[in-house]
Amino acid sequence: EAQVTQNPRYLITVTGKKLTVTCSQNMNHEYMSWYRQDPGLGLRQIYYSMNVEVTDKGDVPEGYKVSRKEKRNFPLILESPSPNQTSLYFCASSLRQGYYGYTFGSGTRLTVV
Amino acid sequence: TQLLEQSPQFLSIQEGENLTVYCNSSSVFSSLQWYRQEPGEGPVLLVTVVTGGEVKKLKRLTFQFGDARKDSSLHITAAQPGDTGLYLCAGVGTSGTYKYIFGTGTRLKVLA
């Protein structure tokens, strides 16, 4: 089944404790992206990658890091999480930067206390 | 800055009613997608429209892309409780940064 897999689904952590949210897709998509979704603010892009070893900032990149060492994986790293990073996070992939639409993961609900 | 404005923002209707959701922009889009998102889940792609004037049907859902490729509509016939969710339009613009943009969203609730 074609899908984007995110882990974990839920995460509660403390301020400053580094964490990684994993994302993997099995569709051979070149384009991958991370979004956060907050009430009243919609989906905001954090980082995106157009191909292996090519990443770029989205609209809200502060406090996040990404890497794209393999085509299928695109982990999101929070080096020192803060409470304002409490949010619902989605990884998504696309054949061609959204032209045909995105396939989204099921989401990671992160709470930073 | 390219924007996609959706209307209405909220909609609560009775089962069996028809409804239309609009997605408007002042900019031209190379393609537009519609997604449905349920609480706590990722958006699920419903359809992609590419050609101006294009109409696509997905069971009781009818999607239309405006002739000028600046707007789109989603019409649901005989809505059911299972249609409840957040509907998002999105697309890639044809100018500027060619960024993928999400609409402001329409939250639909269908009452049994």
mmCIF file of C-alpha atoms in Angstrom:
data_model
loop_
_atom_site.group_PDB
_atom_site.id
_atom_site.type_symbol
_atom_site.label_atom_id
_atom_site.label_comp_id
_atom_site.label_asym_id
_atom_site.label_seq_id
_atom_site.Cartn_x
_atom_site.Cartn_y
_atom_site.Cartn_z
ATOM 1 C CA GLU A 1 0.000 0.000 0.000
ATOM 2 C CA ALA A 2 1.306 3.435 -0.966
ATOM 3 C CA GLN A 3 1.774 5.412 2.190
ATOM 4 C CA VAL A 4 3.693 7.876 4.298
ATOM 5 C CA THR A 5 4.568 6.507 7.722
ATOM 6 C CA GLN A 6 5.257 8.782 10.661
ATOM 7 C CA ASN A 7 6.414 7.813 14.107
ATOM 8 C CA PRO A 8 5.601 8.274 16.857
ATOM 9 C CA ARG A 9 1.914 9.059 16.668
ATOM 10 C CA TYR A 10 1.884 10.763 20.071
ATOM 11 C CA LEU A 11 4.772 12.210 22.042
ATOM 12 C CA ILE A 12 4.988 14.092 25.309
ATOM 13 C CA THR A 13 8.409 15.460 26.140
ATOM 14 C CA VAL A 14 10.092 18.042 28.332
ATOM 15 C CA THR A 15 11.610 21.326 27.290
ATOM 16 C CA GLY A 16 15.111 20.951 25.909
ATOM 17 C CA LYS A 17 15.140 17.207 25.363
ATOM 18 C CA LYS A 18 16.134 16.474 21.789
ATOM 19 C CA LEU A 19 13.716 14.418 19.760
ATOM 20 C CA THR A 20 13.295 13.061 16.260
ATOM 21 C CA VAL A 21 10.084 12.363 14.397
ATOM 22 C CA THR A 22 10.613 9.864 11.615
ATOM 23 C CA CYS A 23 8.951 9.915 8.216
ATOM 24 C CA SER A 24 9.197 7.307 5.493
ATOM 25 C CA GLN A 25 7.437 6.968 2.128
ATOM 26 C CA ASN A 26 7.269 3.950 -0.171
ATOM 27 C CA MET A 27 6.179 5.698 -3.383
ATOM 28 C CA ASN A 28 9.612 6.760 -4.687
ATOM 29 C CA HIS A 29 8.537 10.394 -4.398
ATOM 30 C CA GLU A 30 11.228 13.000 -4.838
ATOM 31 C CA TYR A 31 9.464 15.781 -2.943
ATOM 32 C CA MET A 32 8.895 15.587 0.829
ATOM 33 C CA SER A 33 7.754 18.172 3.288
ATOM 34 C CA TRP A 34 6.979 18.767 6.947
ATOM 35 C CA TYR A 35 4.000 20.783 8.153
ATOM 36 C CA ARG A 36 2.656 21.806 11.502
ATOM 37 C CA GLN A 37 -1.021 22.438 12.064
ATOM 38 C CA ASP A 38 -2.303 24.704 14.814
ATOM 39 C CA PRO A 39 -5.862 25.878 15.505
ATOM 40 C CA GLY A 40 -6.656 29.014 13.573
ATOM 41 C CA LEU A 41 -3.328 28.970 11.725
ATOM 42 C CA GLY A 42 -3.878 26.145 9.257
ATOM 43 C CA LEU A 43 -1.068 24.094 7.785
ATOM 44 C CA ARG A 44 2.314 25.795 7.856
ATOM 45 C CA GLN A 45 5.328 24.405 6.088
ATOM 46 C CA ILE A 46 8.427 23.831 8.204
ATOM 47 C CA TYR A 47 10.952 22.378 5.769
ATOM 48 C CA TYR A 48 10.869 20.669 2.420
ATOM 49 C CA SER A 49 13.160 18.572 0.283
ATOM 50 C CA MET A 50 13.132 18.369 -3.492
ATOM 51 C CA ASN A 51 15.476 15.413 -3.601
ATOM 52 C CA VAL A 52 18.186 13.551 -1.709
ATOM 53 C CA GLU A 53 20.572 15.958 0.027
ATOM 54 C CA VAL A 54 18.465 18.947 -1.072
ATOM 55 C CA THR A 55 16.488 20.649 1.691
ATOM 56 C CA ASP A 56 15.135 24.144 2.172
ATOM 57 C CA LYS A 57 13.270 26.220 4.719
ATOM 58 C CA GLY A 58 9.545 26.624 4.652
ATOM 59 C CA ASP A 59 7.550 29.291 6.444
ATOM 60 C CA VAL A 60 8.309 28.347 10.047
ATOM 61 C CA PRO A 61 11.737 26.629 10.181
ATOM 62 C CA GLU A 62 13.006 28.083 13.468
ATOM 63 C CA GLY A 63 13.784 25.410 16.050
ATOM 64 C CA TYR A 64 13.706 22.534 13.562
ATOM 65 C CA LYS A 65 16.214 20.597 11.518
ATOM 66 C CA VAL A 66 15.796 18.038 8.752
ATOM 67 C CA SER A 67 17.951 15.726 6.699
ATOM 68 C CA ARG A 68 17.421 13.768 3.493
ATOM 69 C CA LYS A 69 20.108 11.135 3.216
ATOM 70 C CA GLU A 70 17.859 8.628 1.463
ATOM 71 C CA LYS A 71 14.979 9.222 -0.900
ATOM 72 C CA ARG A 72 12.418 7.482 1.277
ATOM 73 C CA ASN A 73 13.252 9.054 4.662
ATOM 74 C CA PHE A 74 12.860 12.616 5.865
ATOM 75 C CA PRO A 75 13.205 12.912 9.662
ATOM 76 C CA LEU A 76 12.283 16.051 11.586
ATOM 77 C CA ILE A 77 14.618 16.937 14.440
ATOM 78 C CA LEU A 78 13.875 19.227 17.348
ATOM 79 C CA GLU A 79 17.234 19.887 18.977
ATOM 80 C CA SER A 80 15.839 21.741 22.003
ATOM 81 C CA PRO A 81 12.044 21.598 22.014
ATOM 82 C CA SER A 82 10.072 24.410 23.600
ATOM 83 C CA PRO A 83 6.387 24.610 24.581
ATOM 84 C CA ASN A 84 5.574 26.723 21.501
ATOM 85 C CA GLN A 85 6.447 23.699 19.392
ATOM 86 C CA THR A 86 3.494 21.827 20.841
ATOM 87 C CA SER A 87 1.510 21.037 17.729
ATOM 88 C CA LEU A 88 0.215 18.443 15.288
ATOM 89 C CA TYR A 89 2.900 17.576 12.759
ATOM 90 C CA PHE A 90 2.474 16.054 9.323
ATOM 91 C CA CYS A 91 4.938 14.654 6.868
ATOM 92 C CA ALA A 92 3.903 14.613 3.218
ATOM 93 C CA SER A 93 5.346 13.469 -0.075
ATOM 94 C CA SER A 94 4.626 14.234 -3.684
ATOM 95 C CA LEU A 95 5.722 13.141 -7.124
ATOM 96 C CA ARG A 96 6.238 16.711 -8.266
ATOM 97 C CA GLN A 97 6.050 19.478 -5.653
ATOM 98 C CA GLY A 98 2.352 19.136 -5.122
ATOM 99 C CA TYR A 99 1.280 19.296 -8.769
ATOM 100 C CA TYR A 100 -0.500 15.984 -8.334
ATOM 101 C CA GLY A 101 -1.212 16.582 -4.672
ATOM 102 C CA TYR A 102 0.377 15.271 -1.548
ATOM 103 C CA THR A 103 0.157 12.022 0.344
ATOM 104 C CA PHE A 104 0.152 12.806 4.045
ATOM 105 C CA GLY A 105 1.199 10.767 7.022
ATOM 106 C CA SER A 106 -1.217 10.171 9.891
ATOM 107 C CA GLY A 107 0.355 12.862 12.022
ATOM 108 C CA THR A 108 2.376 13.199 15.200
ATOM 109 C CA ARG A 109 0.814 15.015 18.110
ATOM 110 C CA LEU A 110 3.659 16.548 20.080
ATOM 111 C CA THR A 111 3.308 18.091 23.515
ATOM 112 C CA VAL A 112 6.280 19.891 25.051
ATOM 113 C CA VAL A 113 5.948 20.625 28.757
ATOM 114 C CA THR B 1 1.574 36.654 -2.120
ATOM 115 C CA GLN B 2 -0.773 34.037 -3.528
ATOM 116 C CA LEU B 3 -3.707 33.162 -1.301
ATOM 117 C CA LEU B 4 -6.533 30.668 -1.447
ATOM 118 C CA GLU B 5 -9.621 31.870 0.359
ATOM 119 C CA GLN B 6 -12.294 29.317 1.156
ATOM 120 C CA SER B 7 -15.910 29.991 1.974
ATOM 121 C CA PRO B 8 -17.794 29.360 4.041
ATOM 122 C CA GLN B 9 -15.429 28.889 6.944
ATOM 123 C CA PHE B 10 -17.932 26.756 8.862
ATOM 124 C CA LEU B 11 -20.987 24.872 7.683
ATOM 125 C CA SER B 12 -23.457 22.810 9.667
ATOM 126 C CA ILE B 13 -26.217 21.089 7.737
ATOM 127 C CA GLN B 14 -28.715 18.283 8.032
ATOM 128 C CA GLU B 15 -28.195 14.907 6.413
ATOM 129 C CA GLY B 16 -29.575 14.886 2.881
ATOM 130 C CA GLU B 17 -28.960 18.560 2.141
ATOM 131 C CA ASN B 18 -26.759 19.798 -0.690
ATOM 132 C CA LEU B 19 -23.859 22.198 -0.211
ATOM 133 C CA THR B 20 -21.141 24.013 -2.113
ATOM 134 C CA VAL B 21 -17.732 25.069 -0.854
ATOM 135 C CA TYR B 22 -15.732 27.691 -2.711
ATOM 136 C CA CYS B 23 -12.002 28.186 -3.124
ATOM 137 C CA ASN B 24 -10.972 31.534 -4.599
ATOM 138 C CA SER B 25 -7.780 33.304 -5.544
ATOM 139 C CA SER B 26 -6.704 36.306 -7.549
ATOM 140 C CA SER B 27 -3.836 34.242 -8.967
ATOM 141 C CA VAL B 28 -3.684 31.497 -11.563
ATOM 142 C CA PHE B 29 -2.909 27.969 -10.410
ATOM 143 C CA SER B 30 -1.354 25.239 -12.522
ATOM 144 C CA SER B 31 -3.451 22.663 -10.671
ATOM 145 C CA LEU B 32 -5.693 22.523 -7.648
ATOM 146 C CA GLN B 33 -6.348 19.738 -5.201
ATOM 147 C CA TRP B 34 -9.095 19.132 -2.685
ATOM 148 C CA TYR B 35 -8.460 17.266 0.558
ATOM 149 C CA ARG B 36 -10.640 16.080 3.424
ATOM 150 C CA GLN B 37 -9.178 15.911 6.898
ATOM 151 C CA GLU B 38 -10.702 14.245 9.930
ATOM 152 C CA PRO B 39 -9.720 15.299 13.475
ATOM 153 C CA GLY B 40 -6.217 14.169 14.396
ATOM 154 C CA GLU B 41 -5.584 12.604 10.986
ATOM 155 C CA GLY B 42 -3.673 13.722 7.929
ATOM 156 C CA PRO B 43 -5.458 15.320 4.975
ATOM 157 C CA VAL B 44 -6.545 12.808 2.365
ATOM 158 C CA LEU B 45 -6.368 13.785 -1.278
ATOM 159 C CA LEU B 46 -9.775 13.684 -2.967
ATOM 160 C CA VAL B 47 -9.098 15.060 -6.440
ATOM 161 C CA THR B 48 -6.727 17.026 -8.660
ATOM 162 C CA VAL B 49 -8.045 19.409 -11.329
ATOM 163 C CA VAL B 50 -5.730 20.728 -13.977
ATOM 164 C CA THR B 51 -7.620 22.147 -16.946
ATOM 165 C CA GLY B 52 -9.698 25.327 -16.802
ATOM 166 C CA GLY B 53 -13.393 24.417 -16.724
ATOM 167 C CA GLU B 54 -12.659 20.839 -15.737
ATOM 168 C CA VAL B 55 -15.346 18.976 -13.801
ATOM 169 C CA LYS B 56 -14.640 15.797 -11.866
ATOM 170 C CA LYS B 57 -17.039 13.629 -9.933
ATOM 171 C CA LEU B 58 -16.334 11.369 -7.006
ATOM 172 C CA LYS B 59 -19.590 9.658 -6.035
ATOM 173 C CA ARG B 60 -21.695 12.471 -4.501
ATOM 174 C CA LEU B 61 -18.873 15.026 -4.715
ATOM 175 C CA THR B 62 -18.474 17.242 -7.775
ATOM 176 C CA PHE B 63 -15.365 19.358 -8.229
ATOM 177 C CA GLN B 64 -14.988 22.167 -10.721
ATOM 178 C CA PHE B 65 -11.961 24.223 -11.739
ATOM 179 C CA GLY B 66 -12.732 27.731 -12.908
ATOM 180 C CA ASP B 67 -12.218 28.623 -16.553
ATOM 181 C CA ALA B 68 -9.391 31.002 -15.646
ATOM 182 C CA ARG B 69 -7.856 28.495 -13.171
ATOM 183 C CA LYS B 70 -8.193 30.988 -10.320
ATOM 184 C CA ASP B 71 -10.992 29.312 -8.411
ATOM 185 C CA SER B 72 -12.615 25.998 -7.693
ATOM 186 C CA SER B 73 -15.744 24.631 -6.101
ATOM 187 C CA LEU B 74 -16.764 21.450 -4.334
ATOM 188 C CA HIS B 75 -20.421 20.464 -4.408
ATOM 189 C CA ILE B 76 -21.765 17.672 -2.216
ATOM 190 C CA THR B 77 -25.138 16.170 -3.052
ATOM 191 C CA ALA B 78 -27.236 14.618 -0.317
ATOM 192 C CA ALA B 79 -24.644 15.064 2.408
ATOM 193 C CA GLN B 80 -24.106 12.271 4.901
ATOM 194 C CA PRO B 81 -22.579 12.304 8.407
ATOM 195 C CA GLY B 82 -19.534 10.567 6.942
ATOM 196 C CA ASP B 83 -18.838 13.724 4.920
ATOM 197 C CA THR B 84 -18.075 15.603 8.132
ATOM 198 C CA GLY B 85 -14.555 16.999 8.216
ATOM 199 C CA LEU B 86 -12.251 19.826 7.252
ATOM 200 C CA TYR B 87 -12.111 20.445 3.505
ATOM 201 C CA LEU B 88 -8.974 22.049 2.136
ATOM 202 C CA CYS B 89 -8.158 23.251 -1.323
ATOM 203 C CA ALA B 90 -4.515 23.615 -2.296
ATOM 204 C CA GLY B 91 -2.368 24.219 -5.310
ATOM 205 C CA VAL B 92 0.822 25.422 -6.900
ATOM 206 C CA GLY B 93 0.790 28.930 -8.231
ATOM 207 C CA THR B 94 2.182 29.928 -11.587
ATOM 208 C CA SER B 95 4.138 32.950 -10.449
ATOM 209 C CA GLY B 96 6.527 33.998 -7.753
ATOM 210 C CA THR B 97 7.988 31.154 -5.728
ATOM 211 C CA TYR B 98 5.751 28.423 -7.176
ATOM 212 C CA LYS B 99 4.969 27.472 -3.634
ATOM 213 C CA TYR B 100 2.320 24.916 -2.687
ATOM 214 C CA ILE B 101 -0.427 26.828 -0.939
ATOM 215 C CA PHE B 102 -3.248 25.551 1.256
ATOM 216 C CA GLY B 103 -6.607 27.230 1.480
ATOM 217 C CA THR B 104 -8.049 28.566 4.707
ATOM 218 C CA GLY B 105 -10.305 25.511 5.086
ATOM 219 C CA THR B 106 -14.024 24.804 5.428
ATOM 220 C CA ARG B 107 -15.164 22.860 8.452
ATOM 221 C CA LEU B 108 -18.272 20.846 7.580
ATOM 222 C CA LYS B 109 -20.547 19.117 10.036
ATOM 223 C CA VAL B 110 -23.381 16.955 8.762
ATOM 224 C CA LEU B 111 -26.013 16.167 11.363
ATOM 225 C CA ALA B 112 -27.919 12.895 11.277
#
